[in-house]
mmCIF file of C-alpha atoms and ligand atoms in Angstrom:
data_model
loop_
_atom_site.group_PDB
_atom_site.id
_atom_site.type_symbol
_atom_site.label_atom_id
_atom_site.label_comp_id
_atom_site.label_asym_id
_atom_site.label_seq_id
_atom_site.Cartn_x
_atom_site.Cartn_y
_atom_site.Cartn_z
ATOM 1 C CA MET A 22 36.037 -64.851 -61.088
ATOM 2 C CA PRO A 23 39.542 -64.182 -59.810
ATOM 3 C CA PHE A 24 42.034 -62.555 -62.142
ATOM 4 C CA THR A 25 44.640 -64.761 -63.789
ATOM 5 C CA LEU A 26 48.087 -64.184 -65.237
ATOM 6 C CA PRO A 27 47.852 -63.934 -69.032
ATOM 7 C CA ALA A 28 50.349 -66.069 -70.950
ATOM 8 C CA LEU A 29 53.200 -64.159 -72.569
ATOM 9 C CA PRO A 30 52.384 -63.791 -76.281
ATOM 10 C CA TYR A 31 55.952 -65.008 -77.123
ATOM 11 C CA ALA A 32 58.725 -67.063 -75.510
ATOM 12 C CA HIS A 33 60.728 -65.677 -72.589
ATOM 13 C CA ASP A 34 63.848 -65.504 -74.750
ATOM 14 C CA ALA A 35 62.089 -63.993 -77.776
ATOM 15 C CA LEU A 36 63.089 -60.397 -77.012
ATOM 16 C CA GLU A 37 66.811 -61.177 -76.703
ATOM 17 C CA PRO A 38 69.230 -59.460 -76.835
ATOM 18 C CA TYR A 39 67.229 -56.318 -76.036
ATOM 19 C CA ILE A 40 65.351 -57.721 -73.053
ATOM 20 C CA ASP A 41 67.028 -60.753 -71.529
ATOM 21 C CA THR A 42 65.424 -64.104 -70.775
ATOM 22 C CA LEU A 43 65.910 -64.068 -67.009
ATOM 23 C CA THR A 44 64.369 -60.599 -66.724
ATOM 24 C CA MET A 45 61.353 -61.757 -68.717
ATOM 25 C CA GLN A 46 60.974 -64.906 -66.600
ATOM 26 C CA ILE A 47 61.074 -62.994 -63.323
ATOM 27 C CA HIS A 48 59.126 -59.988 -64.590
ATOM 28 C CA HIS A 49 56.244 -62.021 -65.978
ATOM 29 C CA GLY A 50 56.335 -65.104 -63.750
ATOM 30 C CA LYS A 51 57.080 -63.429 -60.408
ATOM 31 C CA HIS A 52 56.288 -59.710 -60.530
ATOM 32 C CA HIS A 53 53.180 -59.824 -62.696
ATOM 33 C CA GLN A 54 51.987 -62.984 -60.966
ATOM 34 C CA ALA A 55 52.355 -61.226 -57.605
ATOM 35 C CA TYR A 56 50.191 -58.300 -58.786
ATOM 36 C CA VAL A 57 47.499 -60.758 -59.844
ATOM 37 C CA ASP A 58 47.674 -62.740 -56.593
ATOM 38 C CA ASN A 59 47.703 -59.661 -54.366
ATOM 39 C CA LEU A 60 44.839 -58.115 -56.329
ATOM 40 C CA ASN A 61 42.711 -61.253 -55.872
ATOM 41 C CA LYS A 62 43.588 -61.399 -52.187
ATOM 42 C CA ALA A 63 42.678 -57.740 -51.654
ATOM 43 C CA LEU A 64 39.351 -58.042 -53.499
ATOM 44 C CA ALA A 65 38.146 -61.288 -51.943
ATOM 45 C CA GLY A 66 34.931 -60.756 -50.004
ATOM 46 C CA THR A 67 34.759 -57.012 -50.762
ATOM 47 C CA PRO A 68 32.084 -55.158 -52.778
ATOM 48 C CA ASN A 69 34.660 -54.672 -55.564
ATOM 49 C CA GLU A 70 35.082 -58.414 -56.084
ATOM 50 C CA GLY A 71 33.803 -59.316 -59.569
ATOM 51 C CA LYS A 72 34.337 -55.859 -61.043
ATOM 52 C CA SER A 73 36.308 -55.678 -64.273
ATOM 53 C CA LEU A 74 39.928 -54.578 -64.205
ATOM 54 C CA GLU A 75 39.049 -51.509 -66.325
ATOM 55 C CA GLU A 76 36.335 -50.542 -63.847
ATOM 56 C CA LEU A 77 38.740 -50.802 -60.909
ATOM 57 C CA VAL A 78 41.494 -48.877 -62.699
ATOM 58 C CA LYS A 79 39.151 -46.034 -63.706
ATOM 59 C CA HIS A 80 38.185 -45.519 -60.080
ATOM 60 C CA ALA A 81 41.709 -45.783 -58.699
ATOM 61 C CA GLY A 82 41.164 -42.690 -56.575
ATOM 62 C CA THR A 83 38.348 -44.247 -54.597
ATOM 63 C CA ILE A 84 39.569 -47.838 -54.220
ATOM 64 C CA SER A 85 42.066 -49.009 -51.621
ATOM 65 C CA PRO A 86 45.760 -48.351 -52.309
ATOM 66 C CA VAL A 87 46.468 -52.082 -52.449
ATOM 67 C CA VAL A 88 43.843 -52.558 -55.183
ATOM 68 C CA ARG A 89 45.066 -49.451 -57.013
ATOM 69 C CA ASN A 90 48.686 -50.671 -56.984
ATOM 70 C CA ASN A 91 48.046 -54.303 -57.821
ATOM 71 C CA GLY A 92 45.155 -53.643 -60.195
ATOM 72 C CA GLY A 93 47.307 -51.082 -61.971
ATOM 73 C CA GLY A 94 50.190 -53.559 -61.969
ATOM 74 C CA HIS A 95 48.020 -56.228 -63.569
ATOM 75 C CA TRP A 96 46.573 -53.859 -66.192
ATOM 76 C CA ASN A 97 49.916 -52.222 -67.027
ATOM 77 C CA HIS A 98 51.855 -55.462 -67.436
ATOM 78 C CA SER A 99 49.154 -57.149 -69.521
ATOM 79 C CA PHE A 100 49.297 -54.077 -71.773
ATOM 80 C CA PHE A 101 53.119 -54.009 -71.767
ATOM 81 C CA TRP A 102 53.618 -57.606 -72.953
ATOM 82 C CA GLU A 103 51.380 -56.899 -75.934
ATOM 83 C CA SER A 104 53.215 -53.653 -76.674
ATOM 84 C CA LEU A 105 56.331 -55.700 -77.432
ATOM 85 C CA ALA A 106 57.110 -58.426 -79.942
ATOM 86 C CA PRO A 107 60.085 -60.264 -81.385
ATOM 87 C CA HIS A 108 61.273 -59.168 -84.844
ATOM 88 C CA ALA A 109 59.463 -55.893 -84.295
ATOM 89 C CA GLY A 110 60.606 -52.304 -83.849
ATOM 90 C CA GLY A 111 61.400 -50.186 -86.861
ATOM 91 C CA THR A 112 59.391 -47.127 -87.812
ATOM 92 C CA PRO A 113 55.607 -46.986 -87.459
ATOM 93 C CA ALA A 114 53.847 -46.579 -90.797
ATOM 94 C CA GLY A 115 50.403 -45.438 -91.887
ATOM 95 C CA ALA A 116 48.145 -43.178 -89.848
ATOM 96 C CA LEU A 117 50.161 -43.633 -86.661
ATOM 97 C CA GLY A 118 53.447 -42.804 -88.373
ATOM 98 C CA ASP A 119 51.869 -39.699 -89.887
ATOM 99 C CA ALA A 120 50.409 -38.621 -86.547
ATOM 100 C CA ILE A 121 53.768 -39.085 -84.794
ATOM 101 C CA ASN A 122 55.524 -36.958 -87.402
ATOM 102 C CA ALA A 123 52.833 -34.288 -87.276
ATOM 103 C CA THR A 124 52.774 -34.161 -83.475
ATOM 104 C CA PHE A 125 56.442 -34.490 -82.567
ATOM 105 C CA GLY A 126 58.202 -33.311 -85.732
ATOM 106 C CA SER A 127 59.760 -36.668 -86.588
ATOM 107 C CA PHE A 128 60.016 -40.228 -85.321
ATOM 108 C CA ASP A 129 63.463 -39.450 -83.866
ATOM 109 C CA GLU A 130 62.068 -36.445 -82.012
ATOM 110 C CA PHE A 131 59.278 -38.615 -80.658
ATOM 111 C CA LYS A 132 61.753 -41.234 -79.431
ATOM 112 C CA THR A 133 63.853 -38.566 -77.721
ATOM 113 C CA LYS A 134 60.830 -37.129 -75.920
ATOM 114 C CA PHE A 135 59.492 -40.523 -74.946
ATOM 115 C CA ALA A 136 62.870 -41.613 -73.587
ATOM 116 C CA ALA A 137 63.107 -38.362 -71.631
ATOM 117 C CA ALA A 138 59.708 -39.056 -70.058
ATOM 118 C CA GLY A 139 60.892 -42.532 -69.051
ATOM 119 C CA ALA A 140 64.314 -41.475 -67.835
ATOM 120 C CA GLY A 141 62.852 -38.476 -66.012
ATOM 121 C CA ARG A 142 60.334 -40.489 -64.020
ATOM 122 C CA PHE A 143 61.897 -40.458 -60.544
ATOM 123 C CA GLY A 144 61.865 -43.873 -58.898
ATOM 124 C CA SER A 145 59.440 -46.423 -60.328
ATOM 125 C CA GLY A 146 56.802 -45.871 -62.964
ATOM 126 C CA TRP A 147 55.839 -45.934 -66.608
ATOM 127 C CA ALA A 148 56.253 -43.897 -69.794
ATOM 128 C CA TRP A 149 53.221 -43.688 -72.077
ATOM 129 C CA LEU A 150 52.121 -42.660 -75.522
ATOM 130 C CA ILE A 151 48.463 -41.757 -75.199
ATOM 131 C CA VAL A 152 45.605 -40.432 -77.274
ATOM 132 C CA LYS A 153 43.978 -37.462 -75.593
ATOM 133 C CA ASP A 154 41.097 -35.645 -77.293
ATOM 134 C CA GLY A 155 42.063 -37.356 -80.543
ATOM 135 C CA LYS A 156 45.705 -36.235 -80.349
ATOM 136 C CA LEU A 157 48.933 -37.982 -79.406
ATOM 137 C CA GLU A 158 50.686 -37.061 -76.185
ATOM 138 C CA ILE A 159 53.583 -38.428 -74.126
ATOM 139 C CA SER A 160 53.163 -38.813 -70.395
ATOM 140 C CA SER A 161 54.489 -40.744 -67.442
ATOM 141 C CA THR A 162 52.982 -42.081 -64.237
ATOM 142 C CA PRO A 163 54.452 -43.118 -60.870
ATOM 143 C CA ASN A 164 54.310 -46.624 -59.411
ATOM 144 C CA GLN A 165 51.603 -48.704 -61.137
ATOM 145 C CA ASP A 166 49.333 -45.812 -62.033
ATOM 146 C CA ASN A 167 48.299 -45.363 -65.662
ATOM 147 C CA PRO A 168 46.605 -42.719 -67.833
ATOM 148 C CA LEU A 169 43.186 -44.396 -67.549
ATOM 149 C CA MET A 170 43.097 -43.675 -63.834
ATOM 150 C CA ASP A 171 41.022 -40.841 -62.450
ATOM 151 C CA VAL A 172 44.082 -39.883 -60.395
ATOM 152 C CA ALA A 173 46.427 -39.539 -63.398
ATOM 153 C CA GLU A 174 47.972 -36.115 -63.921
ATOM 154 C CA THR A 175 47.501 -36.555 -67.692
ATOM 155 C CA LYS A 176 44.535 -38.717 -68.610
ATOM 156 C CA GLY A 177 44.018 -40.405 -71.965
ATOM 157 C CA HIS A 178 43.909 -43.710 -73.821
ATOM 158 C CA PRO A 179 47.294 -45.449 -73.658
ATOM 159 C CA ILE A 180 48.503 -46.954 -76.936
ATOM 160 C CA LEU A 181 52.110 -47.689 -75.838
ATOM 161 C CA GLY A 182 53.456 -48.173 -72.336
ATOM 162 C CA VAL A 183 57.018 -48.889 -71.218
ATOM 163 C CA ASP A 184 57.822 -50.133 -67.728
ATOM 164 C CA VAL A 185 60.680 -48.150 -66.174
ATOM 165 C CA TRP A 186 60.765 -49.943 -62.823
ATOM 166 C CA GLU A 187 64.276 -51.248 -62.087
ATOM 167 C CA HIS A 188 62.935 -54.822 -62.191
ATOM 168 C CA ALA A 189 62.262 -54.280 -65.916
ATOM 169 C CA TYR A 190 65.921 -53.765 -66.802
ATOM 170 C CA TYR A 191 68.338 -54.000 -63.876
ATOM 171 C CA LEU A 192 69.763 -57.485 -64.526
ATOM 172 C CA LYS A 193 71.002 -56.482 -67.967
ATOM 173 C CA TYR A 194 71.300 -52.702 -67.841
ATOM 174 C CA GLN A 195 71.904 -52.060 -64.109
ATOM 175 C CA ASN A 196 71.643 -48.308 -63.472
ATOM 176 C CA LYS A 197 71.549 -47.425 -67.179
ATOM 177 C CA ARG A 198 67.825 -46.860 -67.682
ATOM 178 C CA PRO A 199 68.447 -44.786 -70.844
ATOM 179 C CA ASP A 200 70.235 -47.768 -72.455
ATOM 180 C CA TYR A 201 67.231 -49.968 -71.724
ATOM 181 C CA LEU A 202 64.882 -47.331 -73.147
ATOM 182 C CA ALA A 203 67.019 -47.105 -76.295
ATOM 183 C CA ALA A 204 66.967 -50.908 -76.710
ATOM 184 C CA VAL A 205 63.201 -51.168 -76.291
ATOM 185 C CA TRP A 206 62.631 -49.512 -79.689
ATOM 186 C CA ASN A 207 63.889 -52.745 -81.270
ATOM 187 C CA VAL A 208 60.965 -54.699 -79.847
ATOM 188 C CA VAL A 209 58.026 -52.281 -79.949
ATOM 189 C CA ASN A 210 55.059 -53.926 -81.636
ATOM 190 C CA TRP A 211 54.013 -51.019 -83.859
ATOM 191 C CA SER A 212 51.221 -52.962 -85.525
ATOM 192 C CA LYS A 213 49.605 -53.471 -82.115
ATOM 193 C CA VAL A 214 50.178 -49.809 -81.216
ATOM 194 C CA SER A 215 48.636 -48.772 -84.559
ATOM 195 C CA GLU A 216 45.605 -50.938 -83.861
ATOM 196 C CA ARG A 217 45.144 -49.239 -80.497
ATOM 197 C CA PHE A 218 45.624 -45.830 -82.112
ATOM 198 C CA ALA A 219 42.853 -46.558 -84.608
ATOM 199 C CA SER A 220 40.395 -47.611 -81.916
ATOM 200 C CA ALA A 221 41.358 -44.817 -79.484
ATOM 201 C CA LYS A 222 40.584 -42.188 -82.095
HETATM 202 MN MN1 LIG B 17 57.131 -54.296 -64.148
#
């Protein structure tokens, strides 16, 4: 079964004014669609055809670069759309909020460190909040790699991922990646992230 583009879990304009409508339309409809199409094309007729996306991603080091990049792109974006929501943001509560405070000192400290990971990623990539050995950690990956990959510098279970490719923010924020990263906090779906935290532990 070929992979398909998942529907956005909200309207293209639902994350305004933090993430603009045109960016969402192009990001989901063109960029993510292209990862799906190129992944299907690269897998067709190969022994990896029919494998799950998780299986492909876990073995990123031994699959072809085109499958690694487009499989990672498909996994990362599917995860990203669900990490965001309209009328979201705020401060995470419950076990996740407690773990963030215990690990990073405070929610503000966490946000500063996460933003630094995103802003410090040279070129294109992702910033992540992961669970590693039961503990929270911030990491970043280049290109469309992610912390599930065998090739990741820091491996773990992602519970939040933020796309820092220019295509994620350039139309509205141009070169100001830190402004985009600051705005994203208004649309982080903390209930989804909490759910992932509970199952990753
Ligand atoms: Mn992207």
